[in-house]
Amino acid sequence: MFVALTGGTGGAKLIQGLSHELDPEELTIICNTADDFVLYGLNISPDLDTIMYTLAGLGDDVKGWGIRGDTFTALEQLRQYGYEAWFKIGDRDLATHIERTKLMREGFTLSQVTEELRRALAIPATIRPMSDQAVETKVATSEGEISFQEYFVKHRWQPEVKRVFYARIENSKPATGVVEALGDAEGIILCPSNPITSIGPILAVPGMRDAVKQSPAPVVGVSPIIGESAISGPAHKLMAAQGWEVSAYGVARGYADLLDGFFIDTEDEKHQGRIEALGVKAVTTSIRMDSSAEKRRLARELLAFMRK
Ligand code: FO1
């Protein structure tokens, strides 16, 4: 069994490739939930949903989130009632949030709810939230502290970031089955997701980083950075705010205690020696995943590395 740690959009591309190159029953996904938030009284888990829709074949590959072909009639109605409507919840997507919220109010854990949704969508892979306790990524900006979704979607990652932190992380623990999956894995993949706001919170759940470190499985990562910017999203801005070098090397250094191998783009060949000096094998290849063929090819290369 292979275990992938991921956020939403960037990681979902690789997850799609892996799900085609593996028997999906052999794939366990541990997903960031520190982007989760409550809107209109509904529990929203953007990264879990992106991964779920991707694996169910429902995902919108162009936007990188939501359901392909969804409509926004309910949101327009909410706008008419005077609500803010900066977070674009589609009509079909809304049903997921209603179901999740109902089950959580009945006392089910996020793991149990995710399992229910997975089953209803007939997804053969295992999807687990990083934790069943609520953790919230906060972005401290020059205008005060805001949630990650406010920073990312409402303010389109424009405010100047002073620092990022994960509220209530100390009260969280890995969700059911997560530590066991890491211990039993044949290989562990750190997807090309934002290292500060996607992979960062997963590894910061108490006990998680040690579970990855102690697993006998090879651990391989893929850079979300090419040159000095993220393939998508604000990873470069958040890395700089946290004092990380903004480069593929900077990401490798952040994970160096865990990694056996790190995949970087051929454009970043100059970092290969520096990464290898960290004790991590650096593999240069094309890491852009703009087509289904590219997602599958990168997934194949990662699997071959881990099976060596
Ligand atoms: N991302 C956006 O940039 N704009 C949106 O309006 C938006 C809506 C949205 C609705 C449901 C959902 O599951 C995700 C959504 N996302 C949206 C994506 C998401 O918030 C981010 O990509 C992740 O949180 C970053 O990993």
mmCIF file of C-alpha atoms and ligand atoms in Angstrom:
data_model
loop_
_atom_site.group_PDB
_atom_site.id
_atom_site.type_symbol
_atom_site.label_atom_id
_atom_site.label_comp_id
_atom_site.label_asym_id
_atom_site.label_seq_id
_atom_site.Cartn_x
_atom_site.Cartn_y
_atom_site.Cartn_z
ATOM 1 C CA MET A 1 0.000 0.000 0.000
ATOM 2 C CA PHE A 2 1.215 3.498 -0.875
ATOM 3 C CA VAL A 3 0.367 6.508 1.281
ATOM 4 C CA ALA A 4 0.189 10.046 -0.114
ATOM 5 C CA LEU A 5 0.127 13.215 2.013
ATOM 6 C CA THR A 6 -1.642 15.987 0.150
ATOM 7 C CA GLY A 7 -3.477 19.287 0.091
ATOM 8 C CA GLY A 8 -5.959 20.217 -2.642
ATOM 9 C CA THR A 9 -5.283 21.386 -6.182
ATOM 10 C CA GLY A 10 -1.530 20.684 -6.726
ATOM 11 C CA GLY A 11 -1.573 17.364 -4.917
ATOM 12 C CA ALA A 12 -4.805 16.254 -6.597
ATOM 13 C CA LYS A 13 -3.048 16.126 -9.975
ATOM 14 C CA LEU A 14 -0.534 13.633 -8.670
ATOM 15 C CA ILE A 15 -3.234 11.692 -6.813
ATOM 16 C CA GLN A 16 -5.055 11.355 -10.135
ATOM 17 C CA GLY A 17 -1.904 9.971 -11.761
ATOM 18 C CA LEU A 18 -1.267 7.573 -8.857
ATOM 19 C CA SER A 19 -4.856 6.309 -8.904
ATOM 20 C CA HIS A 20 -4.387 5.294 -12.555
ATOM 21 C CA GLU A 21 -0.958 3.727 -12.092
ATOM 22 C CA LEU A 22 -1.887 1.724 -8.968
ATOM 23 C CA ASP A 23 -4.794 -0.457 -8.006
ATOM 24 C CA PRO A 24 -6.665 2.393 -6.215
ATOM 25 C CA GLU A 25 -7.402 0.025 -3.346
ATOM 26 C CA GLU A 26 -3.637 0.108 -2.786
ATOM 27 C CA LEU A 27 -3.707 3.886 -2.264
ATOM 28 C CA THR A 28 -4.311 5.692 1.048
ATOM 29 C CA ILE A 29 -4.522 9.465 1.030
ATOM 30 C CA ILE A 30 -3.893 11.569 4.124
ATOM 31 C CA CYS A 31 -5.377 14.948 3.496
ATOM 32 C CA ASN A 32 -4.815 18.387 4.987
ATOM 33 C CA THR A 33 -7.801 19.658 6.967
ATOM 34 C CA ALA A 34 -6.310 22.875 8.351
ATOM 35 C CA ASP A 35 -8.026 24.795 5.486
ATOM 36 C CA ASP A 36 -11.412 23.636 6.797
ATOM 37 C CA PHE A 37 -13.837 26.323 7.879
ATOM 38 C CA VAL A 38 -17.482 27.010 8.610
ATOM 39 C CA LEU A 39 -19.493 29.108 6.163
ATOM 40 C CA TYR A 40 -23.270 29.684 6.275
ATOM 41 C CA GLY A 41 -23.213 27.236 9.220
ATOM 42 C CA LEU A 42 -21.791 24.473 6.995
ATOM 43 C CA ASN A 43 -18.625 22.436 7.622
ATOM 44 C CA ILE A 44 -16.436 22.828 4.553
ATOM 45 C CA SER A 45 -13.327 20.691 3.961
ATOM 46 C CA PRO A 46 -11.928 22.046 0.672
ATOM 47 C CA ASP A 47 -8.936 19.713 0.346
ATOM 48 C CA LEU A 48 -10.837 16.548 1.263
ATOM 49 C CA ASP A 49 -13.495 17.507 -1.270
ATOM 50 C CA THR A 50 -10.999 18.284 -4.033
ATOM 51 C CA ILE A 51 -9.384 14.866 -3.545
ATOM 52 C CA MET A 52 -12.751 13.127 -3.306
ATOM 53 C CA TYR A 53 -14.149 14.746 -6.454
ATOM 54 C CA THR A 54 -10.892 14.022 -8.311
ATOM 55 C CA LEU A 55 -11.016 10.320 -7.424
ATOM 56 C CA ALA A 56 -14.738 10.103 -8.202
ATOM 57 C CA GLY A 57 -14.061 11.521 -11.680
ATOM 58 C CA LEU A 58 -16.175 14.591 -10.844
ATOM 59 C CA GLY A 59 -13.396 17.133 -10.356
ATOM 60 C CA ASP A 60 -13.069 20.375 -12.268
ATOM 61 C CA ASP A 61 -9.551 20.049 -13.669
ATOM 62 C CA VAL A 62 -9.556 23.598 -15.032
ATOM 63 C CA LYS A 63 -10.343 25.411 -11.769
ATOM 64 C CA GLY A 64 -8.650 22.709 -9.660
ATOM 65 C CA TRP A 65 -11.546 22.619 -7.162
ATOM 66 C CA GLY A 66 -15.292 21.990 -7.074
ATOM 67 C CA ILE A 67 -17.417 19.789 -9.339
ATOM 68 C CA ARG A 68 -17.087 19.996 -13.121
ATOM 69 C CA GLY A 69 -20.079 21.743 -14.704
ATOM 70 C CA ASP A 70 -21.532 22.792 -11.339
ATOM 71 C CA THR A 71 -23.942 25.753 -11.207
ATOM 72 C CA PHE A 72 -24.111 28.521 -8.589
ATOM 73 C CA THR A 73 -27.826 29.220 -8.215
ATOM 74 C CA ALA A 74 -27.945 28.694 -4.437
ATOM 75 C CA LEU A 75 -24.991 31.042 -3.980
ATOM 76 C CA GLU A 76 -26.743 33.748 -6.023
ATOM 77 C CA GLN A 77 -29.811 33.358 -3.820
ATOM 78 C CA LEU A 78 -27.659 33.697 -0.703
ATOM 79 C CA ARG A 79 -26.143 36.845 -2.181
ATOM 80 C CA GLN A 80 -29.674 38.203 -2.592
ATOM 81 C CA TYR A 81 -30.280 37.568 1.104
ATOM 82 C CA GLY A 82 -27.307 39.821 1.842
ATOM 83 C CA TYR A 83 -24.619 37.184 2.419
ATOM 84 C CA GLU A 84 -21.052 37.620 1.199
ATOM 85 C CA ALA A 85 -20.445 35.199 -1.670
ATOM 86 C CA TRP A 86 -16.678 35.255 -2.218
ATOM 87 C CA PHE A 87 -16.295 31.508 -1.707
ATOM 88 C CA LYS A 88 -17.836 29.916 -4.773
ATOM 89 C CA ILE A 89 -19.861 26.970 -3.502
ATOM 90 C CA GLY A 90 -21.558 25.207 -6.385
ATOM 91 C CA ASP A 91 -25.037 23.696 -6.133
ATOM 92 C CA ARG A 92 -23.830 20.085 -6.224
ATOM 93 C CA ASP A 93 -20.861 20.886 -3.971
ATOM 94 C CA LEU A 94 -23.373 22.359 -1.497
ATOM 95 C CA ALA A 95 -24.932 18.921 -1.075
ATOM 96 C CA THR A 96 -21.574 17.572 0.181
ATOM 97 C CA HIS A 97 -21.334 20.317 2.808
ATOM 98 C CA ILE A 98 -24.931 19.763 3.923
ATOM 99 C CA GLU A 99 -24.337 16.009 4.325
ATOM 100 C CA ARG A 100 -21.016 16.511 6.157
ATOM 101 C CA THR A 101 -22.537 19.091 8.517
ATOM 102 C CA LYS A 102 -25.578 16.923 9.286
ATOM 103 C CA LEU A 103 -23.440 13.866 10.094
ATOM 104 C CA MET A 104 -21.007 15.876 12.214
ATOM 105 C CA ARG A 105 -23.907 17.388 14.189
ATOM 106 C CA GLU A 106 -25.085 13.825 14.820
ATOM 107 C CA GLY A 107 -21.700 13.176 16.431
ATOM 108 C CA PHE A 108 -19.794 11.369 13.683
ATOM 109 C CA THR A 109 -16.087 12.174 13.364
ATOM 110 C CA LEU A 110 -14.638 13.751 10.240
ATOM 111 C CA SER A 111 -13.007 10.370 9.449
ATOM 112 C CA GLN A 112 -16.379 8.616 9.633
ATOM 113 C CA VAL A 113 -18.081 11.278 7.532
ATOM 114 C CA THR A 114 -15.308 11.138 4.931
ATOM 115 C CA GLU A 115 -15.729 7.369 4.783
ATOM 116 C CA GLU A 116 -19.500 7.761 4.232
ATOM 117 C CA LEU A 117 -18.963 10.257 1.414
ATOM 118 C CA ARG A 118 -16.258 8.063 -0.140
ATOM 119 C CA ARG A 119 -18.587 5.080 -0.131
ATOM 120 C CA ALA A 120 -21.488 7.067 -1.594
ATOM 121 C CA LEU A 121 -19.224 8.293 -4.416
ATOM 122 C CA ALA A 122 -17.883 4.739 -5.001
ATOM 123 C CA ILE A 123 -14.239 5.754 -4.581
ATOM 124 C CA PRO A 124 -12.027 2.658 -4.155
ATOM 125 C CA ALA A 125 -9.021 4.464 -2.589
ATOM 126 C CA THR A 126 -8.879 5.185 1.159
ATOM 127 C CA ILE A 127 -9.163 8.871 2.101
ATOM 128 C CA ARG A 128 -8.363 10.001 5.628
ATOM 129 C CA PRO A 129 -8.337 13.481 7.143
ATOM 130 C CA MET A 130 -5.030 14.276 8.875
ATOM 131 C CA SER A 131 -6.937 14.612 12.170
ATOM 132 C CA ASP A 132 -10.439 14.419 13.610
ATOM 133 C CA GLN A 133 -9.752 17.484 15.744
ATOM 134 C CA ALA A 134 -10.261 20.922 14.210
ATOM 135 C CA VAL A 135 -7.011 22.719 13.344
ATOM 136 C CA GLU A 136 -7.064 26.091 11.601
ATOM 137 C CA THR A 137 -4.312 27.656 9.520
ATOM 138 C CA LYS A 138 -4.137 31.372 10.377
ATOM 139 C CA VAL A 139 -2.345 33.979 8.339
ATOM 140 C CA ALA A 140 -1.016 36.987 10.241
ATOM 141 C CA THR A 141 -1.008 39.923 7.818
ATOM 142 C CA SER A 142 -0.259 43.621 8.164
ATOM 143 C CA GLU A 143 -4.031 44.097 8.671
ATOM 144 C CA GLY A 144 -4.464 41.383 11.326
ATOM 145 C CA GLU A 145 -5.032 37.641 11.536
ATOM 146 C CA ILE A 146 -7.242 36.016 8.937
ATOM 147 C CA SER A 147 -8.200 32.445 8.088
ATOM 148 C CA PHE A 148 -6.484 30.693 5.205
ATOM 149 C CA GLN A 149 -9.601 30.822 2.992
ATOM 150 C CA GLU A 150 -9.936 34.571 3.612
ATOM 151 C CA TYR A 151 -6.293 35.039 2.647
ATOM 152 C CA PHE A 152 -6.428 32.693 -0.328
ATOM 153 C CA VAL A 153 -9.866 33.239 -1.845
ATOM 154 C CA LYS A 154 -11.315 36.486 -0.429
ATOM 155 C CA HIS A 155 -8.095 38.526 -0.616
ATOM 156 C CA ARG A 156 -6.555 36.536 -3.525
ATOM 157 C CA TRP A 157 -3.241 36.148 -1.587
ATOM 158 C CA GLN A 158 -2.485 39.879 -1.845
ATOM 159 C CA PRO A 159 -2.021 40.953 1.830
ATOM 160 C CA GLU A 160 1.541 41.038 3.084
ATOM 161 C CA VAL A 161 2.102 37.923 5.212
ATOM 162 C CA LYS A 162 3.993 38.216 8.496
ATOM 163 C CA ARG A 163 3.654 34.628 9.604
ATOM 164 C CA VAL A 164 1.518 31.504 9.336
ATOM 165 C CA PHE A 165 0.474 29.292 12.234
ATOM 166 C CA TYR A 166 -1.825 26.385 12.914
ATOM 167 C CA ALA A 167 -4.338 27.212 15.644
ATOM 168 C CA ARG A 168 -5.140 24.335 18.053
ATOM 169 C CA ILE A 169 -2.608 21.973 16.428
ATOM 170 C CA GLU A 170 -1.331 21.008 19.907
ATOM 171 C CA ASN A 171 -4.759 19.557 20.739
ATOM 172 C CA SER A 172 -4.911 17.407 17.610
ATOM 173 C CA LYS A 173 -3.799 13.851 16.982
ATOM 174 C CA PRO A 174 -3.547 11.788 13.803
ATOM 175 C CA ALA A 175 -6.969 10.524 12.680
ATOM 176 C CA THR A 176 -7.941 6.876 13.039
ATOM 177 C CA GLY A 177 -5.795 4.585 10.901
ATOM 178 C CA VAL A 178 -3.290 7.236 9.833
ATOM 179 C CA VAL A 179 -0.295 6.150 11.944
ATOM 180 C CA GLU A 180 -1.018 2.488 11.100
ATOM 181 C CA ALA A 181 -1.129 3.270 7.369
ATOM 182 C CA LEU A 182 2.227 5.069 7.558
ATOM 183 C CA GLY A 183 3.780 2.155 9.448
ATOM 184 C CA ASP A 184 2.477 -0.440 6.957
ATOM 185 C CA ALA A 185 3.201 1.555 3.793
ATOM 186 C CA GLU A 186 5.295 0.269 0.916
ATOM 187 C CA GLY A 187 6.080 3.886 0.059
ATOM 188 C CA ILE A 188 5.127 7.380 1.273
ATOM 189 C CA ILE A 189 4.658 10.313 -1.086
ATOM 190 C CA LEU A 190 4.721 14.001 -0.116
ATOM 191 C CA CYS A 191 2.654 15.518 -2.915
ATOM 192 C CA PRO A 192 3.572 18.820 -4.615
ATOM 193 C CA SER A 193 1.252 20.749 -2.312
ATOM 194 C CA ASN A 194 1.990 23.956 -0.450
ATOM 195 C CA PRO A 195 4.679 23.053 2.137
ATOM 196 C CA ILE A 196 3.468 25.728 4.575
ATOM 197 C CA THR A 197 -0.319 25.415 4.426
ATOM 198 C CA SER A 198 -0.938 21.862 3.124
ATOM 199 C CA ILE A 199 1.893 19.448 3.958
ATOM 200 C CA GLY A 200 3.039 21.672 6.873
ATOM 201 C CA PRO A 201 -0.102 21.221 8.998
ATOM 202 C CA ILE A 202 -0.250 17.467 8.289
ATOM 203 C CA LEU A 203 3.329 16.991 9.522
ATOM 204 C CA ALA A 204 2.689 19.308 12.494
ATOM 205 C CA VAL A 205 -0.069 17.112 13.957
ATOM 206 C CA PRO A 206 1.645 15.741 17.087
ATOM 207 C CA GLY A 207 3.024 12.275 16.310
ATOM 208 C CA MET A 208 2.675 12.565 12.525
ATOM 209 C CA ARG A 209 6.206 13.582 11.609
ATOM 210 C CA ASP A 210 7.639 10.824 13.814
ATOM 211 C CA ALA A 211 5.279 8.277 12.239
ATOM 212 C CA VAL A 212 6.610 9.209 8.778
ATOM 213 C CA LYS A 213 10.202 9.193 10.031
ATOM 214 C CA GLN A 214 9.864 5.839 11.774
ATOM 215 C CA SER A 215 8.121 4.116 8.886
ATOM 216 C CA PRO A 216 10.409 1.611 7.154
ATOM 217 C CA ALA A 217 8.940 2.746 3.803
ATOM 218 C CA PRO A 218 10.876 4.938 1.368
ATOM 219 C CA VAL A 219 9.665 8.554 1.468
ATOM 220 C CA VAL A 220 9.631 10.578 -1.718
ATOM 221 C CA GLY A 221 8.541 14.176 -2.326
ATOM 222 C CA VAL A 222 7.754 16.300 -5.359
ATOM 223 C CA SER A 223 8.601 20.001 -5.445
ATOM 224 C CA PRO A 224 5.677 22.421 -5.718
ATOM 225 C CA ILE A 225 8.212 25.097 -6.717
ATOM 226 C CA ILE A 226 9.910 25.602 -10.073
ATOM 227 C CA GLY A 227 12.499 28.390 -10.180
ATOM 228 C CA GLU A 228 11.374 30.901 -7.572
ATOM 229 C CA SER A 229 7.629 30.464 -7.685
ATOM 230 C CA ALA A 230 4.932 27.920 -7.026
ATOM 231 C CA ILE A 231 3.499 25.965 -9.947
ATOM 232 C CA SER A 232 0.157 27.242 -8.624
ATOM 233 C CA GLY A 233 -0.961 29.261 -5.605
ATOM 234 C CA PRO A 234 0.946 31.329 -3.049
ATOM 235 C CA ALA A 235 3.505 28.797 -1.713
ATOM 236 C CA HIS A 236 6.432 31.063 -2.634
ATOM 237 C CA LYS A 237 4.969 34.004 -0.652
ATOM 238 C CA LEU A 238 4.232 31.874 2.413
ATOM 239 C CA MET A 239 7.634 30.146 2.321
ATOM 240 C CA ALA A 240 9.341 33.549 2.235
ATOM 241 C CA ALA A 241 7.213 34.742 5.185
ATOM 242 C CA GLN A 242 8.285 31.679 7.192
ATOM 243 C CA GLY A 243 11.956 32.253 6.395
ATOM 244 C CA TRP A 244 12.301 29.335 3.952
ATOM 245 C CA GLU A 245 14.463 29.700 0.861
ATOM 246 C CA VAL A 246 11.995 29.940 -2.031
ATOM 247 C CA SER A 247 13.237 27.154 -4.277
ATOM 248 C CA ALA A 248 12.998 23.404 -4.753
ATOM 249 C CA TYR A 249 16.013 23.216 -2.425
ATOM 250 C CA GLY A 250 14.097 25.171 0.248
ATOM 251 C CA VAL A 251 11.266 22.618 0.142
ATOM 252 C CA ALA A 252 13.707 19.674 0.232
ATOM 253 C CA ARG A 253 15.419 21.215 3.251
ATOM 254 C CA GLY A 254 12.074 21.541 5.044
ATOM 255 C CA TYR A 255 11.430 17.808 4.588
ATOM 256 C CA ALA A 256 15.066 16.593 4.651
ATOM 257 C CA ASP A 257 14.670 14.604 7.893
ATOM 258 C CA LEU A 258 11.967 12.512 6.178
ATOM 259 C CA LEU A 259 13.029 12.150 2.563
ATOM 260 C CA ASP A 260 14.822 9.417 0.676
ATOM 261 C CA GLY A 261 14.190 11.078 -2.660
ATOM 262 C CA PHE A 262 12.976 14.437 -3.994
ATOM 263 C CA PHE A 263 11.708 15.085 -7.510
ATOM 264 C CA ILE A 264 12.550 18.507 -8.938
ATOM 265 C CA ASP A 265 12.055 20.008 -12.370
ATOM 266 C CA THR A 266 14.825 19.789 -14.959
ATOM 267 C CA GLU A 267 14.877 23.619 -14.866
ATOM 268 C CA ASP A 268 16.124 23.328 -11.272
ATOM 269 C CA GLU A 269 19.041 21.024 -12.000
ATOM 270 C CA LYS A 270 21.337 23.541 -10.327
ATOM 271 C CA HIS A 271 19.863 22.553 -6.938
ATOM 272 C CA GLN A 272 20.598 18.855 -7.386
ATOM 273 C CA GLY A 273 24.004 18.905 -5.643
ATOM 274 C CA ARG A 274 22.700 21.040 -2.742
ATOM 275 C CA ILE A 275 19.775 18.668 -2.201
ATOM 276 C CA GLU A 276 22.023 15.629 -2.300
ATOM 277 C CA ALA A 277 24.252 17.296 0.298
ATOM 278 C CA LEU A 278 21.201 17.038 2.619
ATOM 279 C CA GLY A 279 21.386 13.260 2.217
ATOM 280 C CA VAL A 280 18.416 13.155 -0.169
ATOM 281 C CA LYS A 281 18.580 11.673 -3.670
ATOM 282 C CA ALA A 282 17.465 14.447 -6.092
ATOM 283 C CA VAL A 283 15.723 13.260 -9.258
ATOM 284 C CA THR A 284 15.333 15.762 -12.099
ATOM 285 C CA THR A 285 12.384 15.281 -14.435
ATOM 286 C CA SER A 286 9.442 17.253 -15.750
ATOM 287 C CA ILE A 287 7.178 17.888 -12.740
ATOM 288 C CA ARG A 288 4.501 19.976 -14.483
ATOM 289 C CA MET A 289 1.300 17.974 -14.723
ATOM 290 C CA ASP A 290 -0.792 19.744 -17.341
ATOM 291 C CA SER A 291 -2.167 16.595 -18.980
ATOM 292 C CA SER A 292 -3.372 13.214 -17.861
ATOM 293 C CA ALA A 293 -0.348 11.614 -19.575
ATOM 294 C CA GLU A 294 2.029 13.831 -17.548
ATOM 295 C CA LYS A 295 0.253 13.000 -14.259
ATOM 296 C CA ARG A 296 0.582 9.295 -15.000
ATOM 297 C CA ARG A 297 4.189 9.512 -16.118
ATOM 298 C CA LEU A 298 5.276 11.330 -12.948
ATOM 299 C CA ALA A 299 3.305 8.832 -10.825
ATOM 300 C CA ARG A 300 5.074 5.950 -12.619
ATOM 301 C CA GLU A 301 8.495 7.499 -12.001
ATOM 302 C CA LEU A 302 7.743 7.947 -8.292
ATOM 303 C CA LEU A 303 6.476 4.377 -7.930
ATOM 304 C CA ALA A 304 9.571 3.042 -9.690
ATOM 305 C CA PHE A 305 11.794 5.049 -7.324
ATOM 306 C CA MET A 306 10.024 3.659 -4.248
ATOM 307 C CA ARG A 307 10.032 0.077 -5.531
ATOM 308 C CA LYS A 308 13.761 0.079 -6.300
HETATM 309 N N1 FO1 B 1 -10.753 28.408 -4.490
HETATM 310 C C1 FO1 B 1 -10.800 29.642 -5.030
HETATM 311 O O1 FO1 B 1 -9.763 30.188 -5.425
HETATM 312 N N2 FO1 B 1 -12.005 30.326 -5.142
HETATM 313 C C2 FO1 B 1 -13.173 29.781 -4.728
HETATM 314 O O2 FO1 B 1 -14.226 30.431 -4.832
HETATM 315 C C3 FO1 B 1 -13.135 28.451 -4.168
HETATM 316 C C4 FO1 B 1 -14.297 27.802 -3.797
HETATM 317 C C5 FO1 B 1 -14.237 26.472 -3.339
HETATM 318 C C6 FO1 B 1 -15.407 25.784 -3.015
HETATM 319 C C7 FO1 B 1 -15.348 24.487 -2.550
HETATM 320 C C8 FO1 B 1 -14.106 23.852 -2.404
HETATM 321 O O3 FO1 B 1 -14.065 22.580 -1.941
HETATM 322 C C9 FO1 B 1 -12.936 24.522 -2.714
HETATM 323 C C10 FO1 B 1 -12.989 25.836 -3.208
HETATM 324 N N3 FO1 B 1 -11.826 26.529 -3.556
HETATM 325 C C11 FO1 B 1 -11.887 27.801 -4.071
HETATM 326 C C12 FO1 B 1 -10.523 25.893 -3.458
HETATM 327 C C13 FO1 B 1 -9.879 25.858 -2.090
HETATM 328 O O4 FO1 B 1 -10.387 26.727 -1.169
HETATM 329 C C14 FO1 B 1 -8.356 25.997 -2.140
HETATM 330 O O5 FO1 B 1 -7.825 25.532 -3.342
HETATM 331 C C15 FO1 B 1 -7.704 25.152 -1.082
HETATM 332 O O6 FO1 B 1 -8.161 25.420 0.187
HETATM 333 C C16 FO1 B 1 -6.171 25.270 -1.131
HETATM 334 O O7 FO1 B 1 -5.655 24.027 -0.888
#
